[in-house]
Coordinates of C-alpha atoms and ligand atoms in Angstrom, one line a residue:
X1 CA -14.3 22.7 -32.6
X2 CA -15.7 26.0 -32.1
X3 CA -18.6 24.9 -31.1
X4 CA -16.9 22.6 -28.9
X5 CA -15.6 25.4 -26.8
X6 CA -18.2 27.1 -26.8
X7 CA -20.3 24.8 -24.9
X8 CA -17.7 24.2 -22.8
X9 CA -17.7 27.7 -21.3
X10 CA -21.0 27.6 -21.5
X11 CA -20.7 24.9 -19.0
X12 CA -18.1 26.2 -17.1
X13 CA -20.3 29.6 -16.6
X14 CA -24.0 27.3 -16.0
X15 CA -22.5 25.6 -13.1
X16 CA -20.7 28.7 -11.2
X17 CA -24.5 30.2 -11.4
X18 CA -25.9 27.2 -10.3
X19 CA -23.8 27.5 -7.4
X20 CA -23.9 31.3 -6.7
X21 CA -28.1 30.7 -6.6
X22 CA -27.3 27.8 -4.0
X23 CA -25.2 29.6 -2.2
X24 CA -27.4 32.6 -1.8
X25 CA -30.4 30.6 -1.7
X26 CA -28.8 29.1 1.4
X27 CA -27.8 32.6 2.8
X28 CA -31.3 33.3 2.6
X29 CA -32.6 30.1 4.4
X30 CA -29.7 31.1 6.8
X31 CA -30.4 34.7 7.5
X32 CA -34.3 33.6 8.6
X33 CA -32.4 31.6 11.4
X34 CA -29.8 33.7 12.3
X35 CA -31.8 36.5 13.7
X36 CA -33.6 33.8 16.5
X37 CA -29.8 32.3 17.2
X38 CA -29.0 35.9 17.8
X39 CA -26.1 35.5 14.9
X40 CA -26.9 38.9 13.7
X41 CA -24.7 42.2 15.9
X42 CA -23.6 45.6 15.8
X43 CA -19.8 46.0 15.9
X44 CA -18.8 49.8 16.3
X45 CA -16.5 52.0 15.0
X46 CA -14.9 55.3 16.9
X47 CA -15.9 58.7 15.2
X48 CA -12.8 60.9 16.7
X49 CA -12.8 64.5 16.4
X50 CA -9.8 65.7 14.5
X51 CA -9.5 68.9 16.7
X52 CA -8.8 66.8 20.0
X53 CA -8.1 63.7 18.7
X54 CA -10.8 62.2 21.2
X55 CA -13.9 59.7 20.5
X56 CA -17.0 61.5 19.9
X57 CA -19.0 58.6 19.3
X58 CA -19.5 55.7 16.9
X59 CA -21.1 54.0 13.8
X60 CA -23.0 50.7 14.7
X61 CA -22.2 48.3 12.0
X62 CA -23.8 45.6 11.3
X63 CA -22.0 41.8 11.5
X64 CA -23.2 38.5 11.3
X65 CA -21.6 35.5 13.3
X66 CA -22.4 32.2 10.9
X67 CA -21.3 29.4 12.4
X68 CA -20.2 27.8 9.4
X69 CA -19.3 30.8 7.2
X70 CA -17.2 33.1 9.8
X71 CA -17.6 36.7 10.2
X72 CA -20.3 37.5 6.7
X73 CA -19.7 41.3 6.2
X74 CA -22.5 43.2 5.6
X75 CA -22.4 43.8 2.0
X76 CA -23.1 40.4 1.6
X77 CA -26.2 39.9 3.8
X78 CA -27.8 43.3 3.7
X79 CA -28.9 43.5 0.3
X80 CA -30.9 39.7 1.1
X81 CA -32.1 41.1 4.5
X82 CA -33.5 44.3 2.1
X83 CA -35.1 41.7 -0.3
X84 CA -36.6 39.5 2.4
X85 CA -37.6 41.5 4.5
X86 CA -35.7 40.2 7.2
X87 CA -34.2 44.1 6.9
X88 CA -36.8 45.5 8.9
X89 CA -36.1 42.7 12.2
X90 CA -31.9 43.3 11.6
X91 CA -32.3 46.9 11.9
X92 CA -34.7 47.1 14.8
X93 CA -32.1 44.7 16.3
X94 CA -28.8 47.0 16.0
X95 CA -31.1 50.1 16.6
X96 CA -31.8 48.7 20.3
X97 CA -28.7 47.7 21.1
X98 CA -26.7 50.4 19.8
X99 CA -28.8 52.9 21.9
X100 CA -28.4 50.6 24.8
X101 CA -25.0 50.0 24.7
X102 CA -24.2 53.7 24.1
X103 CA -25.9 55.0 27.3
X104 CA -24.2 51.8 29.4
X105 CA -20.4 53.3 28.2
X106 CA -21.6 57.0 29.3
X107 CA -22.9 55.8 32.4
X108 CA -19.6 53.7 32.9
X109 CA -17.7 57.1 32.0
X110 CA -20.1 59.9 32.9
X111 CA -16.3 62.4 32.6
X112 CA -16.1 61.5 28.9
X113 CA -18.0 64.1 26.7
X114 CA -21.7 63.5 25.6
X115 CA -21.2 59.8 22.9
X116 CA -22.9 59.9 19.8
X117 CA -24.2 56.6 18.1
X118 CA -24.7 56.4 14.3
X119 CA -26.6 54.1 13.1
X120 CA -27.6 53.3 9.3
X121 CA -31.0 52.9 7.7
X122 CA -32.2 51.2 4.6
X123 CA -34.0 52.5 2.0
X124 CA -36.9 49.7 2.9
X125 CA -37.6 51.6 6.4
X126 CA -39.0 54.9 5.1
X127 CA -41.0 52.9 2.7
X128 CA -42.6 50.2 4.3
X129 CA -41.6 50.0 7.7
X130 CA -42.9 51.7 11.0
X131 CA -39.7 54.1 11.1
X132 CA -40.8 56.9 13.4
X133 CA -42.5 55.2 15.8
X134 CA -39.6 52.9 16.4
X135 CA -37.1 55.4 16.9
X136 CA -39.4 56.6 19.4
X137 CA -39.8 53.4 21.1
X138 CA -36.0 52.7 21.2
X139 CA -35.0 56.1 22.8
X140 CA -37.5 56.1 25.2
X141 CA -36.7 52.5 26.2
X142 CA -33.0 53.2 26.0
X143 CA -32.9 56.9 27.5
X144 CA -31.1 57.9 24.8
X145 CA -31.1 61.9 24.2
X146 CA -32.4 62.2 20.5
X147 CA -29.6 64.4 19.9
X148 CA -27.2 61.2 20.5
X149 CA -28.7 59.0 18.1
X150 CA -27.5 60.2 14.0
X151 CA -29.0 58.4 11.5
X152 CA -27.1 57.5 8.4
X153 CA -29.1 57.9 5.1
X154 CA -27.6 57.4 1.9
X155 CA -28.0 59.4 -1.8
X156 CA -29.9 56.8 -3.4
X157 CA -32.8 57.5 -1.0
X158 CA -33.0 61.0 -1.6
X159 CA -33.1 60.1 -5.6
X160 CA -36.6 58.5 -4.7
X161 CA -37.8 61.5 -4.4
X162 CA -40.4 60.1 -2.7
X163 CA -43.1 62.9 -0.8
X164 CA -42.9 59.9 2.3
X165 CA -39.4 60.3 2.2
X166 CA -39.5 63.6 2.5
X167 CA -42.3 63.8 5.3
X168 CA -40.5 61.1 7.8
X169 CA -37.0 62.7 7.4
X170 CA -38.8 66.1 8.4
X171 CA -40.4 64.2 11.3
X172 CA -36.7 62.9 12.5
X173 CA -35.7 66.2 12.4
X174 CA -38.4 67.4 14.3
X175 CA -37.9 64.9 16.6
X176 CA -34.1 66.7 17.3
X177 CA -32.1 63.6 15.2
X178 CA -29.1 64.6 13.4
X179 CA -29.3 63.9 10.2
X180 CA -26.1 62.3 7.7
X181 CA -25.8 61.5 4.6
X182 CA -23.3 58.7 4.0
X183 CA -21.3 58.1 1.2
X184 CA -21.3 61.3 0.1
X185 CA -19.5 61.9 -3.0
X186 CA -20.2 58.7 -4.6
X187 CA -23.0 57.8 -7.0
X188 CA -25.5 60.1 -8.5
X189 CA -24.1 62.8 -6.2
X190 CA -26.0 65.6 -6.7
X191 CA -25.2 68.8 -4.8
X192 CA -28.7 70.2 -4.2
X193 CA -29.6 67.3 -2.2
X194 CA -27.7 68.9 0.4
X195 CA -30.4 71.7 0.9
X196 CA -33.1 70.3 -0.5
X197 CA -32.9 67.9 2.6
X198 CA -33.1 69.0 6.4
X199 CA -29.6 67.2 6.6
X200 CA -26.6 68.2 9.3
X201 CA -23.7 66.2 8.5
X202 CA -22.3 65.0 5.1
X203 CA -19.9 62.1 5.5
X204 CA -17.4 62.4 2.8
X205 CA -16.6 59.5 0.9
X206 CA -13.8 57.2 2.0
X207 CA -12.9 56.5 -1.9
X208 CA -11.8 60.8 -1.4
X209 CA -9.9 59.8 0.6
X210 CA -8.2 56.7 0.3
X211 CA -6.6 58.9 -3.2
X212 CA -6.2 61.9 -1.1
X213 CA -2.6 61.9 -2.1
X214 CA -2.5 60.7 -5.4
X215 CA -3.2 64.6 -6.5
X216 CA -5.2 67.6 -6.6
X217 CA -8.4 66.6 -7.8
X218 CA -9.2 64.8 -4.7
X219 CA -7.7 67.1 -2.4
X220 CA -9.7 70.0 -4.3
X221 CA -13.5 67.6 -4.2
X222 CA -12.5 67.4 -0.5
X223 CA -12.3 70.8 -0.5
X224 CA -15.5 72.0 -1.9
X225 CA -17.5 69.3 -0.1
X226 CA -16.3 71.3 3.2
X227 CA -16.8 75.0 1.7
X228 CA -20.6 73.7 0.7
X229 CA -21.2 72.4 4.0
X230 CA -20.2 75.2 5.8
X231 CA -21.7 77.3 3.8
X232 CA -25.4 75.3 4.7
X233 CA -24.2 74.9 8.2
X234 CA -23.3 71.4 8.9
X235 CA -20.9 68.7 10.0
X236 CA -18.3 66.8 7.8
X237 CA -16.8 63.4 9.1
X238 CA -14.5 61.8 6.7
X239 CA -14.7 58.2 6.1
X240 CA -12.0 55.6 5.6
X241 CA -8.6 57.2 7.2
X242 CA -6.2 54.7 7.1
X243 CA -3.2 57.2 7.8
X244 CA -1.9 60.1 9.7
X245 CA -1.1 62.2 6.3
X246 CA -4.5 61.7 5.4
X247 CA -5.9 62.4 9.0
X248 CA -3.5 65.7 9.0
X249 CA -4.6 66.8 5.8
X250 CA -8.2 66.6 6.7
X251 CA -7.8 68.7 10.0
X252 CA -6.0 71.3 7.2
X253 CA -8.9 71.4 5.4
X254 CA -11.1 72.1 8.4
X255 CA -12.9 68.5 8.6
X256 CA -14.5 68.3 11.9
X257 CA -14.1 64.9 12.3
X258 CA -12.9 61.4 11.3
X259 CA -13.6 57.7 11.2
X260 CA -10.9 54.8 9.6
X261 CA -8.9 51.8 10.4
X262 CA -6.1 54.7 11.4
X263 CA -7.9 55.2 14.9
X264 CA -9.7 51.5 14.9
X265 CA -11.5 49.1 13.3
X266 CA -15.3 48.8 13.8
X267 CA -14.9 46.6 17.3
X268 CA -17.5 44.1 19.4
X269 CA -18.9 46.1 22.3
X270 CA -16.5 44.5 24.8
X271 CA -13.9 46.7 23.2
X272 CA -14.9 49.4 23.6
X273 CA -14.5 50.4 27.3
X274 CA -11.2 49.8 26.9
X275 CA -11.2 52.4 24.6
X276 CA -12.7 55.2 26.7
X277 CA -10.4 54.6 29.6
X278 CA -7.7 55.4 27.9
X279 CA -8.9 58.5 26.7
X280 CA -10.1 59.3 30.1
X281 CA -6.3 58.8 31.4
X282 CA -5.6 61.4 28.4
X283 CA -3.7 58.9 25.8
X284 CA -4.7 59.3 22.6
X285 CA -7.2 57.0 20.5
X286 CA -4.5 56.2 18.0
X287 CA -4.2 51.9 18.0
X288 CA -5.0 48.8 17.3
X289 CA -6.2 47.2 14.3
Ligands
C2E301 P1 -20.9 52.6 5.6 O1 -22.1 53.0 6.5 O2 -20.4 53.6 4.7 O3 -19.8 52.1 6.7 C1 -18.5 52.4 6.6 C2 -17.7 51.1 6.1 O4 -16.4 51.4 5.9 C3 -17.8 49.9 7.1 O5 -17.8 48.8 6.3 C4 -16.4 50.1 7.8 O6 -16.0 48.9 8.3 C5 -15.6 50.5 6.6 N1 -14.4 51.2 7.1 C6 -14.3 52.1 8.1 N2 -13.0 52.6 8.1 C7 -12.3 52.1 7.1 C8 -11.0 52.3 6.7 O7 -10.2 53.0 7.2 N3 -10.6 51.5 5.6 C9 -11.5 50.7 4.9 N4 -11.0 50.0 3.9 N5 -12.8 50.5 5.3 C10 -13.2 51.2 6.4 P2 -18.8 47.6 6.7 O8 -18.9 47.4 8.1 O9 -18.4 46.4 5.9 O10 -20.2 48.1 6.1 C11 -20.4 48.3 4.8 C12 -21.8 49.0 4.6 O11 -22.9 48.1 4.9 C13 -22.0 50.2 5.4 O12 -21.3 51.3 4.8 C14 -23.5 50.4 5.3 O13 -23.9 51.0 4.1 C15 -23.9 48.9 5.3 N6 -24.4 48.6 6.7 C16 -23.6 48.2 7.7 N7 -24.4 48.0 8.8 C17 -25.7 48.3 8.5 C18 -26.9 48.3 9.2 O14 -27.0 48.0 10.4 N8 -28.0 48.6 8.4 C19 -27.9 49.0 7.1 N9 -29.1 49.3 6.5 N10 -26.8 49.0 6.5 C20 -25.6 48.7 7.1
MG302 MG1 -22.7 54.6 7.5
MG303 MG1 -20.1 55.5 4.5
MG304 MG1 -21.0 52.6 2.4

């Protein structure tokens, strides 16, 4: 009878495999296609600074359209795009129109103070791909001031400890783009990354603060992340505010800025506009959803 069972759920577990490796074999054939059929888009998310409560810029974040399967977040297609390949065409993709989209909204609201775009990079691109030379490309094609285009890098690439790491980051920042590391707070989180690095903004963790009220410790990690990077000199946004305590308690603590569902939801680019104009007719960025 044992036995029994047992192959039962052996069965039962064989055939949900079986159809996760479909499923992801069919992402895969999927993803190849969806970058010609132009499936594959940046939404964006406002960055606000918590001083003014105005839009300083925003994250470009990737999305793809499937026909059949909806809106597929990136978590899902991302790590296939890394181990395809297909990583380097997606992120050449949202690097142009991110840029381009950027300068078109400060052109349309030349009053509204210098837009930053974010965008984030894989670990893949500073290995393999032709990194430099494409951010080149793209802000000379786009007019983008290097200044306005932040690159988002996370922890895990730093780990590598790789000396081409290393010597492309330095180039970036030679180049005049801002630096951030994402995530930060999460994972191997080792401190000395922070100067080891030529890094200029450290984006705290949204899991920091999503508990931020649930008791000291986070308030106090919160805390220290901001002594540490003022102490090197740079930047902290906070990630993930989905509140106005949490948004009040960051200002407190002297966070520059803020991104979260509290002042919107990563958006299509037709949104946007909409977005500026009311800050331009001086309401605040605080909607939607
Ligand atoms: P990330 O760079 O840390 O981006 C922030 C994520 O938090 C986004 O998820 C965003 O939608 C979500 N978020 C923002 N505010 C809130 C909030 O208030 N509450 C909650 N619950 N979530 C919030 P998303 O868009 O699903 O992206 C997930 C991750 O996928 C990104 O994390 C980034 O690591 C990666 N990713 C997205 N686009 C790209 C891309 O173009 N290239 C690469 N290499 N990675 C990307
Ligand atoms: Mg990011
Ligand atoms: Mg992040
Ligand atoms: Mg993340």
């Amino acid at each position: 009878r044992a036995k029994k069972l047992g192959r039962a759920r052996f069965e039962v577990f064989d055939k949900s495999l079986h159809l996760e490796v479909l499923s992801r074999l069919e992402l895969e054939y999927d993803l190849r296609l969806a970058m010609e059929q132009q499936q594959i888009l940046p939404f964006y998310q406002p960055i606000v600074d918590l001083r003014t409560g105005k839009i300083t810029g925003f994250e470009a974040l990737a999305r793809w359209k499937h026909p059949v399967r909806g809106m597929v977040p990136p978590a899902e297609f991302i790590p296939i795009a890394e181990e395809t390949g297909l990583i380097n065409d997606i992120s050449r993709h949202i690097l142009q129109c991110a840029c381009r989209d950027v300068v078109t909204w400060q052109q349309a609201f030349p009053h509204t103070p210098p837009l930053s775009m974010s965008v984030n990079l894989s670990t893949i691109q500073f290995l393999e791909g032709d990194l430099v030379p494409l951010i080149r490309e793209t802000l000379d094609s786009s007019g983008l001031e290097a200044q306005r285009l932040k690159l988002e890098i996370t922890e895990s690439l730093l780990m590598e400890e790789l000396d081409v790491v290393r010597l492309v980051l330095s180039e970036l920042r030679g180049m005049n783009i801002p630096l951030l590391l994402d995530d930060f707070g999460t994972g191997y989180s080792s401190l000395s990354y922070l100067h080891r690095f030529p890094l200029n903004v450290v984006k705290i963790d949204a899991s920091f603060v999503r508990n931020l009220h649930l008791g000291q410790e986070n308030l106090e990690i919160v805390r220290a992340i901001k002594m540490l990077a003022m102490a090197l000199n740079m930047e902290v946004i906070a990630e993930g505010i989905e509140s106005e305590i949490q948004m009040e308690t960051l200002k407190d603590m002297g966070c520059e800025f803020g991104q979260g569902f509290f002042f919107a939801k990563p958006l299509p680019r037709e949104e946007i506009p909409r977005l500026l104009e009311q800050q331009v007719d001086g309401k605040t960025s605080e909607q939607n959803g």
